PDB file of C-alpha atoms and ligand atoms in Angstrom:
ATOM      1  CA  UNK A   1       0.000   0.000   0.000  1.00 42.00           C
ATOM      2  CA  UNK A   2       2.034   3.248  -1.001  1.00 48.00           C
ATOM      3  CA  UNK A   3      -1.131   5.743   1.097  1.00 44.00           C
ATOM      4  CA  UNK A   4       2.044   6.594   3.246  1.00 47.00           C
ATOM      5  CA  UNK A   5       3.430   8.098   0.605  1.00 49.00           C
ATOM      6  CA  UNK A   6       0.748  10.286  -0.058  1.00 58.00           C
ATOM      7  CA  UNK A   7       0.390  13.869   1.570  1.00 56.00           C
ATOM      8  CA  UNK A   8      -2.200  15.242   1.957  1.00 59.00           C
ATOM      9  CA  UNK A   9      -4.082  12.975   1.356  1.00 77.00           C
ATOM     10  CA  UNK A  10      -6.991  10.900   3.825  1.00 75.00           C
ATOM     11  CA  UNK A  11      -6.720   6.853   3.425  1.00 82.00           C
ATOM     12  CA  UNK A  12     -10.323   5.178   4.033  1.00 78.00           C
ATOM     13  CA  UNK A  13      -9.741   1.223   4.341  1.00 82.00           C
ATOM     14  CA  UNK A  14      -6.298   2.172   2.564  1.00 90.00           C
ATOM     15  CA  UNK A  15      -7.767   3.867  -0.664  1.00 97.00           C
ATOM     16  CA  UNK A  16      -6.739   7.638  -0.787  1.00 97.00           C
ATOM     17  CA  UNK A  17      -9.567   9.975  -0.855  1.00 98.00           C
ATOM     18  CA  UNK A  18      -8.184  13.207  -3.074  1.00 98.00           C
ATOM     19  CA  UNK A  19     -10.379  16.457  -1.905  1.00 97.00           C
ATOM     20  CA  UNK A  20     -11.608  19.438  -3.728  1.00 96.00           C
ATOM     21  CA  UNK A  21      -7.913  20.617  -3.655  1.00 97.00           C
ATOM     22  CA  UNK A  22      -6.820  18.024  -5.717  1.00 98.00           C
ATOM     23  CA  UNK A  23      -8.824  18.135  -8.113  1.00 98.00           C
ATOM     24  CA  UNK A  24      -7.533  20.711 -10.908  1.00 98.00           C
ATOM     25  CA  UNK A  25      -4.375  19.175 -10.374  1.00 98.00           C
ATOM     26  CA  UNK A  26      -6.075  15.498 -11.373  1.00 98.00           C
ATOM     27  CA  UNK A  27      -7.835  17.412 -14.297  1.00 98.00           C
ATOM     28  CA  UNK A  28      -4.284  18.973 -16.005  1.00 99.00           C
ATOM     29  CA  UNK A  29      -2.797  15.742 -15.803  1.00 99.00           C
ATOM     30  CA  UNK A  30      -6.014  13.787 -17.579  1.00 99.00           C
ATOM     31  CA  UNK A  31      -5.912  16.673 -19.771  1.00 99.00           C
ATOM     32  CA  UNK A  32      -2.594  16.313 -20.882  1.00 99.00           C
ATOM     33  CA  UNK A  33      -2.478  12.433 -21.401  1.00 99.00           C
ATOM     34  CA  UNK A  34      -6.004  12.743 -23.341  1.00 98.00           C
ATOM     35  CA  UNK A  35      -4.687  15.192 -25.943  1.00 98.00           C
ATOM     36  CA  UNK A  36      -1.216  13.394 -26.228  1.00 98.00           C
ATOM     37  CA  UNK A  37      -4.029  10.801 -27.537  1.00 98.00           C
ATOM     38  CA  UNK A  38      -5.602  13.049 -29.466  1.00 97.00           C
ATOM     39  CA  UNK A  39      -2.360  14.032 -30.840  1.00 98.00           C
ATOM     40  CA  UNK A  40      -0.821  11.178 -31.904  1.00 98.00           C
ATOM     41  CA  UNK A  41      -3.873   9.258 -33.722  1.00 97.00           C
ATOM     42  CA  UNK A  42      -3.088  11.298 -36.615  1.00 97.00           C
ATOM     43  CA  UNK A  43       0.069   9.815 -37.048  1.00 98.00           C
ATOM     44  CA  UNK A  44      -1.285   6.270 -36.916  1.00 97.00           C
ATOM     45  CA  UNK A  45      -1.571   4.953 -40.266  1.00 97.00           C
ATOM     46  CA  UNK A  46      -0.049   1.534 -42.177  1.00 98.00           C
ATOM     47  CA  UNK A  47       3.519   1.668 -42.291  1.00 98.00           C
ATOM     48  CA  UNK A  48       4.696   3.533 -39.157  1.00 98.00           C
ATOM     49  CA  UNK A  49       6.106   1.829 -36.754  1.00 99.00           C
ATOM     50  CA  UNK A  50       5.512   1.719 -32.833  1.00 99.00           C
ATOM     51  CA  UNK A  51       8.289   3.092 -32.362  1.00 99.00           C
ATOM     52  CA  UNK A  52       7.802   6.771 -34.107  1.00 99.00           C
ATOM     53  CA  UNK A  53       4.693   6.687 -32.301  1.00 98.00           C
ATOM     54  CA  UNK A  54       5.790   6.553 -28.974  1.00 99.00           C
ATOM     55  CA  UNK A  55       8.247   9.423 -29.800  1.00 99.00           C
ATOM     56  CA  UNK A  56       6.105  11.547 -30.800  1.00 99.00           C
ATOM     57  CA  UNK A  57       3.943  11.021 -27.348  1.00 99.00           C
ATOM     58  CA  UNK A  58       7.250  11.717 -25.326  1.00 99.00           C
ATOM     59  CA  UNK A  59       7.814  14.691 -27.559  1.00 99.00           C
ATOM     60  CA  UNK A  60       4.158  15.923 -26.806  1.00 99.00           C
ATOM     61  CA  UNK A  61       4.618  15.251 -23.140  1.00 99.00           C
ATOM     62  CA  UNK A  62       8.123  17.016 -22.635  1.00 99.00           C
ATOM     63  CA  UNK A  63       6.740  20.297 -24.522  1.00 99.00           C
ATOM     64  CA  UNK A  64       4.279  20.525 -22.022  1.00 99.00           C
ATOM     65  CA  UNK A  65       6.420  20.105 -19.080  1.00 98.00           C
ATOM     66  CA  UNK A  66       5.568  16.999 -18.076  1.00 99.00           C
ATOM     67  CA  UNK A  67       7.346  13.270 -18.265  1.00 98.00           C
ATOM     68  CA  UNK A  68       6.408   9.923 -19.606  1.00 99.00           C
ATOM     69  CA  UNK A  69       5.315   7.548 -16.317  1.00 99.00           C
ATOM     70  CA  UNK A  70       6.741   4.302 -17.652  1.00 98.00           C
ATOM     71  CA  UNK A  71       9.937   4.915 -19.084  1.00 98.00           C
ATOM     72  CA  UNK A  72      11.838   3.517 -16.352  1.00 98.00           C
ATOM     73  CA  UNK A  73       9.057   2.468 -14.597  1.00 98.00           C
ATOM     74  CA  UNK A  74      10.175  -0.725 -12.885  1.00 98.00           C
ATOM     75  CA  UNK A  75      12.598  -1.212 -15.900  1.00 98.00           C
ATOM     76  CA  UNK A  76      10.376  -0.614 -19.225  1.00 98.00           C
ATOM     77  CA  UNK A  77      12.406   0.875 -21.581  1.00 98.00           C
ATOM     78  CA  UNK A  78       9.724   3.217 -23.451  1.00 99.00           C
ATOM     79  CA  UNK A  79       7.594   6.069 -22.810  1.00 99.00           C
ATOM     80  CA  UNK A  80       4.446   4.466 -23.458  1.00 99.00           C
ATOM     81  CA  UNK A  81       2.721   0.922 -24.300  1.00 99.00           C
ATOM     82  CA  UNK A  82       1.587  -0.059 -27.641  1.00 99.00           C
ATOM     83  CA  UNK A  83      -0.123  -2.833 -28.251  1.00 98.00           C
ATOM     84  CA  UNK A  84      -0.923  -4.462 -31.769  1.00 98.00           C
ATOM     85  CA  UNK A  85      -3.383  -6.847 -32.598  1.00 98.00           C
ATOM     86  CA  UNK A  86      -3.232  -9.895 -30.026  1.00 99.00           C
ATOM     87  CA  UNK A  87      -0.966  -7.850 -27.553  1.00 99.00           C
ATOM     88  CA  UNK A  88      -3.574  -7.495 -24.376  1.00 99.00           C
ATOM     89  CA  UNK A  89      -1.157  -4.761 -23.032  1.00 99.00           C
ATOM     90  CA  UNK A  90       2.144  -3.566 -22.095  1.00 99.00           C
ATOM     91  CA  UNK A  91       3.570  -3.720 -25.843  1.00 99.00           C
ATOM     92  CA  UNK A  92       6.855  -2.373 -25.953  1.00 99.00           C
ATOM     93  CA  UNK A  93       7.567   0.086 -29.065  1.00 99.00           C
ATOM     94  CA  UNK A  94       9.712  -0.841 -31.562  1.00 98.00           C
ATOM     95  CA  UNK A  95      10.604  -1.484 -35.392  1.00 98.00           C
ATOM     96  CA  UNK A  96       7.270  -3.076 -36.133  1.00 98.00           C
ATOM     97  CA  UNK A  97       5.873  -1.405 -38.985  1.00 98.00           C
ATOM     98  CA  UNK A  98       1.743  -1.532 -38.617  1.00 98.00           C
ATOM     99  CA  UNK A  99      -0.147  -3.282 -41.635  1.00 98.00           C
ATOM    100  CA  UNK A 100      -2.767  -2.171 -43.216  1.00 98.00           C
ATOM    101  CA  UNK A 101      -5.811  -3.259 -40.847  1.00 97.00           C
ATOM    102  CA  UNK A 102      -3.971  -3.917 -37.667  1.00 97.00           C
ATOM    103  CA  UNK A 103      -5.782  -2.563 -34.550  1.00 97.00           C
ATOM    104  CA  UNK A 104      -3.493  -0.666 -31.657  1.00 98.00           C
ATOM    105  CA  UNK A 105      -3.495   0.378 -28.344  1.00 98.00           C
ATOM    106  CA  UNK A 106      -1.287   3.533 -27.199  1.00 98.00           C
ATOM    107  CA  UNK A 107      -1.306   3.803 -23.098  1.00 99.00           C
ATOM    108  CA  UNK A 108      -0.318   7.049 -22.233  1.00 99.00           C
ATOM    109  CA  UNK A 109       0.753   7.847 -18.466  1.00 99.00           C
ATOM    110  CA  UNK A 110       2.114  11.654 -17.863  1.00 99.00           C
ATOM    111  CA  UNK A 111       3.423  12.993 -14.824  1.00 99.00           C
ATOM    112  CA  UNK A 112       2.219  16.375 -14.315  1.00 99.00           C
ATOM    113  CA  UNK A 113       3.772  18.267 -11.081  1.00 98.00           C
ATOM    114  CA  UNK A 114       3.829  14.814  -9.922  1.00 98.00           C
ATOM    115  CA  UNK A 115       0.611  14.116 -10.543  1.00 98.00           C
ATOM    116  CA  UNK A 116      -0.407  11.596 -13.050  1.00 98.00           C
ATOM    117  CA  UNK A 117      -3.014  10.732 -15.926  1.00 99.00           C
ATOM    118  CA  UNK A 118      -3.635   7.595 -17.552  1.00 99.00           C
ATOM    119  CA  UNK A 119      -5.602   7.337 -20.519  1.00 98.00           C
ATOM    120  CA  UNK A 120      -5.373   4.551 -23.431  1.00 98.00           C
ATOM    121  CA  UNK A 121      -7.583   4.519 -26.760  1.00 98.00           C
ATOM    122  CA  UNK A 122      -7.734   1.856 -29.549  1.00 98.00           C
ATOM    123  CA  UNK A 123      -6.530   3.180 -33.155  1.00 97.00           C
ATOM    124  CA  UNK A 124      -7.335   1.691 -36.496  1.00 97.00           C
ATOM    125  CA  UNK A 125      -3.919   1.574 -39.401  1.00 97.00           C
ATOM    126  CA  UNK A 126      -5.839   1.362 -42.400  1.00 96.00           C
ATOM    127  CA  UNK A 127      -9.421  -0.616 -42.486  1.00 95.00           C
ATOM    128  CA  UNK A 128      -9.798  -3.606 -40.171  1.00 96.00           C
ATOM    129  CA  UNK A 129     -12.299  -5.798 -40.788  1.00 96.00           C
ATOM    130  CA  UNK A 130     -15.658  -5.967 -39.647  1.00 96.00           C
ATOM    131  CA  UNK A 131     -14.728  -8.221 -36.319  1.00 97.00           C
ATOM    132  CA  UNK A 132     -11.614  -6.337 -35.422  1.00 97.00           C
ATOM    133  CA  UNK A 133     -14.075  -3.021 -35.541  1.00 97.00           C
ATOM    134  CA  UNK A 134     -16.802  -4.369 -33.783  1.00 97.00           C
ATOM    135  CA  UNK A 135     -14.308  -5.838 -30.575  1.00 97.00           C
ATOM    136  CA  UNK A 136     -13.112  -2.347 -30.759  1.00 97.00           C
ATOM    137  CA  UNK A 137     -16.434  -1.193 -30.269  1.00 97.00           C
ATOM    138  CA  UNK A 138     -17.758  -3.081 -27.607  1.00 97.00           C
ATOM    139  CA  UNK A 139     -14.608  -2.721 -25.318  1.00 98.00           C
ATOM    140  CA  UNK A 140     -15.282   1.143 -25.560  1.00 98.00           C
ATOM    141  CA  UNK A 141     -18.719   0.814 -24.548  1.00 98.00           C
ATOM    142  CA  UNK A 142     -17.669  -1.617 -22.105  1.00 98.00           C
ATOM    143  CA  UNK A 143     -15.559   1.605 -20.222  1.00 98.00           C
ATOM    144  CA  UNK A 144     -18.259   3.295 -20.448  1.00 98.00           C
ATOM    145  CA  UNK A 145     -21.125   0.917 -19.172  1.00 98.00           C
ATOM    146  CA  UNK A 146     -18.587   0.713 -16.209  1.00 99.00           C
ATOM    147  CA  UNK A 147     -17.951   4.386 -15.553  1.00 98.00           C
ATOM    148  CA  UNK A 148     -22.001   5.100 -15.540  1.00 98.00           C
ATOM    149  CA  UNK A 149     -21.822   2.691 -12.349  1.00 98.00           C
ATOM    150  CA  UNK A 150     -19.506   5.078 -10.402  1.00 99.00           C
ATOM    151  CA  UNK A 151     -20.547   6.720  -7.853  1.00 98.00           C
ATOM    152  CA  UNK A 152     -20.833   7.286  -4.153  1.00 98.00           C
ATOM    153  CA  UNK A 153     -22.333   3.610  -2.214  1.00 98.00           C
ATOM    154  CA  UNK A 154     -21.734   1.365  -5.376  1.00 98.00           C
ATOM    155  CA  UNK A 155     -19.144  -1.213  -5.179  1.00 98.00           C
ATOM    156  CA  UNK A 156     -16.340  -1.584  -6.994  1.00 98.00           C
ATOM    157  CA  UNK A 157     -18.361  -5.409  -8.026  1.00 98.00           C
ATOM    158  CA  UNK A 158     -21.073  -3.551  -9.369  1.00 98.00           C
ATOM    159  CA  UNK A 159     -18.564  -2.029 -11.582  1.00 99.00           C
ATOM    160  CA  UNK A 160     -16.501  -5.095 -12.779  1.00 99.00           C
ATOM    161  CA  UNK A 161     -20.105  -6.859 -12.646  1.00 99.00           C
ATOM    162  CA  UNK A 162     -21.447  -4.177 -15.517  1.00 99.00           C
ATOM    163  CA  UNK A 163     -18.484  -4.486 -17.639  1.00 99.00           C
ATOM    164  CA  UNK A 164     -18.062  -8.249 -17.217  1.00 99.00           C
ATOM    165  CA  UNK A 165     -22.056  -8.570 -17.990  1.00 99.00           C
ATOM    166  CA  UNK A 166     -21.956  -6.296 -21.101  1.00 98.00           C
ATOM    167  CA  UNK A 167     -18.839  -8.088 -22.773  1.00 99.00           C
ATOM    168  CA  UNK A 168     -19.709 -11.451 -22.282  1.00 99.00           C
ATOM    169  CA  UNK A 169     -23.733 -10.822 -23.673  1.00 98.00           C
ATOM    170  CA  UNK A 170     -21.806  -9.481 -27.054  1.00 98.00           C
ATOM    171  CA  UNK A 171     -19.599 -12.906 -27.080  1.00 98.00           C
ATOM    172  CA  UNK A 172     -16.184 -11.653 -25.771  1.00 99.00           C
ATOM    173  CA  UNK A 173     -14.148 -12.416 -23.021  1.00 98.00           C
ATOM    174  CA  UNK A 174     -12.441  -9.842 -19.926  1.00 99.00           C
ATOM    175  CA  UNK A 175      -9.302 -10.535 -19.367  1.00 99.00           C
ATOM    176  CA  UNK A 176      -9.009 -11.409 -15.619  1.00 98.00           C
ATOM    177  CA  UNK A 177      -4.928 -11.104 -14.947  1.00 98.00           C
ATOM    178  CA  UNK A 178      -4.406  -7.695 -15.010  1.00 98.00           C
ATOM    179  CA  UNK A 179      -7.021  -4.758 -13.976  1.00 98.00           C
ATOM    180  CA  UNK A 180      -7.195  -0.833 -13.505  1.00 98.00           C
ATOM    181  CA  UNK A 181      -5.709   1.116 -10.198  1.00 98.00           C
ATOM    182  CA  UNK A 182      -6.136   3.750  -7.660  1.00 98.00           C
ATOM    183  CA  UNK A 183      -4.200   6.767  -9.161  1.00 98.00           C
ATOM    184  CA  UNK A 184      -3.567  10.154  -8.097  1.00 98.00           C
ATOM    185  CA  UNK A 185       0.397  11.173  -6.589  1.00 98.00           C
ATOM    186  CA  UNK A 186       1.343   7.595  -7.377  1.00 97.00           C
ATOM    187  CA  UNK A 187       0.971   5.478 -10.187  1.00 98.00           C
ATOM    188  CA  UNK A 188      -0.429   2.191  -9.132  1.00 98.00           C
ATOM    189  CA  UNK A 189      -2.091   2.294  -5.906  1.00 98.00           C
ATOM    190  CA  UNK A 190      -5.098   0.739  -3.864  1.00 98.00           C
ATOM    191  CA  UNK A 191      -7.646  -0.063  -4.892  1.00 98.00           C
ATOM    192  CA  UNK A 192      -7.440  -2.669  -7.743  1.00 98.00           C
ATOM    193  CA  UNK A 193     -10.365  -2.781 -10.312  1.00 98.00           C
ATOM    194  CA  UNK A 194     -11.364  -6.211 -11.431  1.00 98.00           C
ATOM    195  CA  UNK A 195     -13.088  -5.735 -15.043  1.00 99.00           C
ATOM    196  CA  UNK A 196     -15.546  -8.392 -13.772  1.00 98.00           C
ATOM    197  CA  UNK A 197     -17.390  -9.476 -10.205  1.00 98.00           C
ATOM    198  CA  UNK A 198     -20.733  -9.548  -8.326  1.00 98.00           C
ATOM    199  CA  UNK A 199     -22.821  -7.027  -8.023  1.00 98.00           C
ATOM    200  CA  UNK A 200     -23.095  -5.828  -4.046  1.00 98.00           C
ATOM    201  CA  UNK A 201     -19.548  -6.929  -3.627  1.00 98.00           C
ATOM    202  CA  UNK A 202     -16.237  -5.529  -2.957  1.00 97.00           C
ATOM    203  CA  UNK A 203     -15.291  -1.723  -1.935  1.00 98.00           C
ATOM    204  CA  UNK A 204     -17.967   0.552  -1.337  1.00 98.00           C
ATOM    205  CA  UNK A 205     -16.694   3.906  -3.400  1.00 98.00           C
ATOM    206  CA  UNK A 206     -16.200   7.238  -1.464  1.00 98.00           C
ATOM    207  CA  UNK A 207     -16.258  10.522  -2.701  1.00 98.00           C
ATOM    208  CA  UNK A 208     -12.712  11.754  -3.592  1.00 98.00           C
ATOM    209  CA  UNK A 209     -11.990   8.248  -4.794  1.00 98.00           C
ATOM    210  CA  UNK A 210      -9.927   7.973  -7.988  1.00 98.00           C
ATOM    211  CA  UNK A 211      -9.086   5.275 -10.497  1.00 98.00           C
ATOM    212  CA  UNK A 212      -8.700   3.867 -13.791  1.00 99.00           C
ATOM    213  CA  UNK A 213     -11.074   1.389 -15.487  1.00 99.00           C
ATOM    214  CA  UNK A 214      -9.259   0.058 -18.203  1.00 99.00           C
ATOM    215  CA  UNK A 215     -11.120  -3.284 -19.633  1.00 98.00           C
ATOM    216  CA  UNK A 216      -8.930  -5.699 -21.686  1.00 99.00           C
ATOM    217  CA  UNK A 217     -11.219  -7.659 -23.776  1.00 98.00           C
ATOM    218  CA  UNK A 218     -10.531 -10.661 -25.945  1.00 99.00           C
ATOM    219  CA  UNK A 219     -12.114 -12.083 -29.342  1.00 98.00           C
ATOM    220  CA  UNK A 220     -11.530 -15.161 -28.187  1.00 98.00           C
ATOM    221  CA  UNK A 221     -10.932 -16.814 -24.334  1.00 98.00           C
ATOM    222  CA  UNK A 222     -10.227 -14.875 -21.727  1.00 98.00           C
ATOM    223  CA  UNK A 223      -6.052 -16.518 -21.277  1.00 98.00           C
ATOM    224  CA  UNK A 224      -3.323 -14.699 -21.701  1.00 98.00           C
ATOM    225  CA  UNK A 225       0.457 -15.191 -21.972  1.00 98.00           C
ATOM    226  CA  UNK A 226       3.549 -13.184 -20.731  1.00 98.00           C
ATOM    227  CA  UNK A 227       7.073 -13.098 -23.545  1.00 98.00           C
ATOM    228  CA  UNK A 228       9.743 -13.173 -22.476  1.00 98.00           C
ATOM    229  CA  UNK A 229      10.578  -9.897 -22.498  1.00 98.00           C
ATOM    230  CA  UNK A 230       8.862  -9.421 -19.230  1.00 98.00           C
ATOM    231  CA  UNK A 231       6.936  -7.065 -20.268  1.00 98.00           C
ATOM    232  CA  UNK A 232       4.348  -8.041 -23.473  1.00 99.00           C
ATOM    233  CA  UNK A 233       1.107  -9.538 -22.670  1.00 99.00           C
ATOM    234  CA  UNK A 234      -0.261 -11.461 -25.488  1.00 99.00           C
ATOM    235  CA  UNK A 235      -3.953 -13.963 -25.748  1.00 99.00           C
ATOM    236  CA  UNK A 236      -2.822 -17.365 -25.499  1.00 98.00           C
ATOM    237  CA  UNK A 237      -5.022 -18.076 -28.437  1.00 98.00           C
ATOM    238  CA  UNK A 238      -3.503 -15.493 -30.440  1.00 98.00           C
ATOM    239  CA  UNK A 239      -7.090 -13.659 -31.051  1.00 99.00           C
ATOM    240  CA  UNK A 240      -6.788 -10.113 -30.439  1.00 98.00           C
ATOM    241  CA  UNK A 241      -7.527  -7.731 -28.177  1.00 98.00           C
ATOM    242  CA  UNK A 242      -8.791  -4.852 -27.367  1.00 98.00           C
ATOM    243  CA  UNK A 243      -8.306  -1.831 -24.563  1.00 98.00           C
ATOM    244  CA  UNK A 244      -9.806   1.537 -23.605  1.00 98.00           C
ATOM    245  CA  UNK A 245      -8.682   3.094 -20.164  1.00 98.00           C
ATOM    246  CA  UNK A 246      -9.803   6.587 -18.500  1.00 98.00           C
ATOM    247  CA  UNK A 247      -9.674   7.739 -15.111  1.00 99.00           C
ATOM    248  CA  UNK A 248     -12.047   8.479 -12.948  1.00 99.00           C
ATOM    249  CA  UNK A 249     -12.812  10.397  -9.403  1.00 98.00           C
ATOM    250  CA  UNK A 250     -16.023   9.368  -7.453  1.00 98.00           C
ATOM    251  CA  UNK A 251     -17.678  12.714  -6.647  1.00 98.00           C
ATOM    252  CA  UNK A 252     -20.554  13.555  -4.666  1.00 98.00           C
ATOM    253  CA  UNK A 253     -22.880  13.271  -7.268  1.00 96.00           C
ATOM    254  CA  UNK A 254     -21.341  10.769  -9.078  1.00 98.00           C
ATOM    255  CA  UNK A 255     -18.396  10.740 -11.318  1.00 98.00           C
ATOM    256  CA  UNK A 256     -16.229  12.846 -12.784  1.00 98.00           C
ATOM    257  CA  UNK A 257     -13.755  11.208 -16.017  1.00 99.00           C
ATOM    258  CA  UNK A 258     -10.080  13.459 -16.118  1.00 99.00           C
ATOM    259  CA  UNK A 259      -9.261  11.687 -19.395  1.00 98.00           C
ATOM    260  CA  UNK A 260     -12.128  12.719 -21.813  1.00 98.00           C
ATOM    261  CA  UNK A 261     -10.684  14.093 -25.511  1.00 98.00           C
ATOM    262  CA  UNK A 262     -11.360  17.968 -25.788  1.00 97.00           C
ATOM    263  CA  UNK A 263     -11.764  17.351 -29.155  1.00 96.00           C
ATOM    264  CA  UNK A 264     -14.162  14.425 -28.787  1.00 94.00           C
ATOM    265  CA  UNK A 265     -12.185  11.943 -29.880  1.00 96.00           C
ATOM    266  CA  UNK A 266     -12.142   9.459 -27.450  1.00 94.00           C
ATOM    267  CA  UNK A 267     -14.118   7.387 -29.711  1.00 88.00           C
ATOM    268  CA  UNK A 268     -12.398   7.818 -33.092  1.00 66.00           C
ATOM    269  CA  UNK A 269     -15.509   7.676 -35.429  1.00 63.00           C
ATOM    270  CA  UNK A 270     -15.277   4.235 -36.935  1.00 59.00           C
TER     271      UNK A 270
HETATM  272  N1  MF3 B   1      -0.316   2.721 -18.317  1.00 50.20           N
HETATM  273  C1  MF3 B   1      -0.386   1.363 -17.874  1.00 50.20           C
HETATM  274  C2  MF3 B   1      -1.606   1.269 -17.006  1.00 50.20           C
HETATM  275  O1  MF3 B   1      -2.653   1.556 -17.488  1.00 50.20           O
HETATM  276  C3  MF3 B   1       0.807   0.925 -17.137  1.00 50.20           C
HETATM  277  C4  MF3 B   1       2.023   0.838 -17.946  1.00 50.20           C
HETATM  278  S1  MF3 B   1       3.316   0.445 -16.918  1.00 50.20           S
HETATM  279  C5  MF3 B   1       4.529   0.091 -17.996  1.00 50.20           C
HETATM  280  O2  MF3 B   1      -1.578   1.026 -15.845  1.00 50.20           O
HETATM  281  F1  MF3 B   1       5.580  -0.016 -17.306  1.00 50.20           F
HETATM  282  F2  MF3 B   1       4.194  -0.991 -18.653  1.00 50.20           F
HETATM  283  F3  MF3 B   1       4.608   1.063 -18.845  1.00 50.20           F
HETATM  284 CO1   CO B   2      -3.696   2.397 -15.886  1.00 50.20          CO
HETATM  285 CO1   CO B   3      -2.520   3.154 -18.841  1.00 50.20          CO
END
């Protein structure tokens, strides 16, 4: 539990609750990591290669006086994650070029006067086909049946209950071994959020609260695989996969998301 660390700050059953003060801090960091996103799905097209992609985020990030949460970050070697096709998450950036109809995930963490946003958005290079769209689709509404459950005396398995519920009625699968995180002045922190559970269950959600819900959801079964480069999480059935994240803050009335695009493009218009 790293609540130690964090000043300022109240833990309630060792989840931070962030006040009112912390709040435009929370919303220039979501800011920022949302129009990095916005910013670099331009650039996404067939041929360019992971790599050029994550350089222009870290670009982005640095002119705006902020710095790239994983590079570093227990070892990874890049400033952000992207994942192609059957990578779940955690896809290092490299040489690979993307074909024409591959489907990618960009995770994008900033720290902004050490406060951090995390935000990830599936991008289309070229035209996928029908499927690839349509698992693209439903894992976006899947983040967003989940964040219309947050708010104060729901429980965080009413949450992974909705997404779990609304994934596996379309024919798809949540991925189970890796979930969304309290966030705030540290990266990963308490609580974890399970993309599926039972309703009633689990953490009752507070006010001042604040989190990512980031559902990983597979064409196929719900297994996944670690390479050996520590780092790449792929579906052991070599479907693919799909990923939106935002974060959230429980507020009185209900919830408030930091990561939204201000250009509306959280959901690219596919
Ligand atoms: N941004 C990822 C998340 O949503 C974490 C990436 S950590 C890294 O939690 F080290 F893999 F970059
Ligand atoms: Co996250
Ligand atoms: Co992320």
């Amino acid at each position: 539990m790293n609540t130690d660390r964090v000043e300022g700050v109240e833990p309630r059953h060792g989840v931070p609750l962030y006040g009112p003060d912390s709040f435009p801090a929370l919303r220039r960091a979501g800011e920022l990591a949302a129009r990095a996103l916005d910013m670099v799905g331009e650039a996404v097209e067939p041929g360019v290669t992971t790599a050029t992609l994550d350089a222009l985020c870290e670009t982005f990030i640095r002119d705006h006086g902020a710095t790239p949460a994983p590079l570093g970050y227990r070892g990874f070697p890049k400033a952000t994650c992207t994942s192609v096709n059957h990578v779940v998450c955690h896809g290092i950036p490299s040489g690979q070029r993307l074909g024409d109809g591959d489907i990618v995930n960009i995770d994008v963490t900033v720290i902004l006067d050490g406060w951090y946003g995390d935000s990830s958005r599936m991008y289309f290079a070229g035209a996928p086909s029908p499927r690839a769209r349509r698992l693209c689709t439903i894992t976006y509404d899947a983040l967003e049946v989940g964040i219309a459950t947050v708010r104060p005396g729901a429980t965080l398995g009413d949450l992974g209950h909705a997404i779990q519920a609304f994934v596996e009625k379309a024919g798809l699968s949540v991925v189970r071994d890796y979930c969304g995180h309290g966030i705030g002045r540290v990266f990963h922190d308490a609580p974890s959020i399970l993309h599926y559970g039972e309703p009633g269950m689990g953490l009752r959600l507070e006010p001042g609260m604040v989190f990512t819900i980031e559902p990983m959801v597979n064409q196929g079964g719900p297994e996944v695989r670690l390479l050996n480069d520590g780092w790449t999480v792929i579906t052991r059935d070599r479907q693919l996969s799909a990923q939106f994240e935002h974060m959230v803050a429980v507020t009185e009335t209900g919830c408030e998301v930091f990561t939204r695009s201000p250009r509306g493009l959280d959901h690219p218009p596919w």
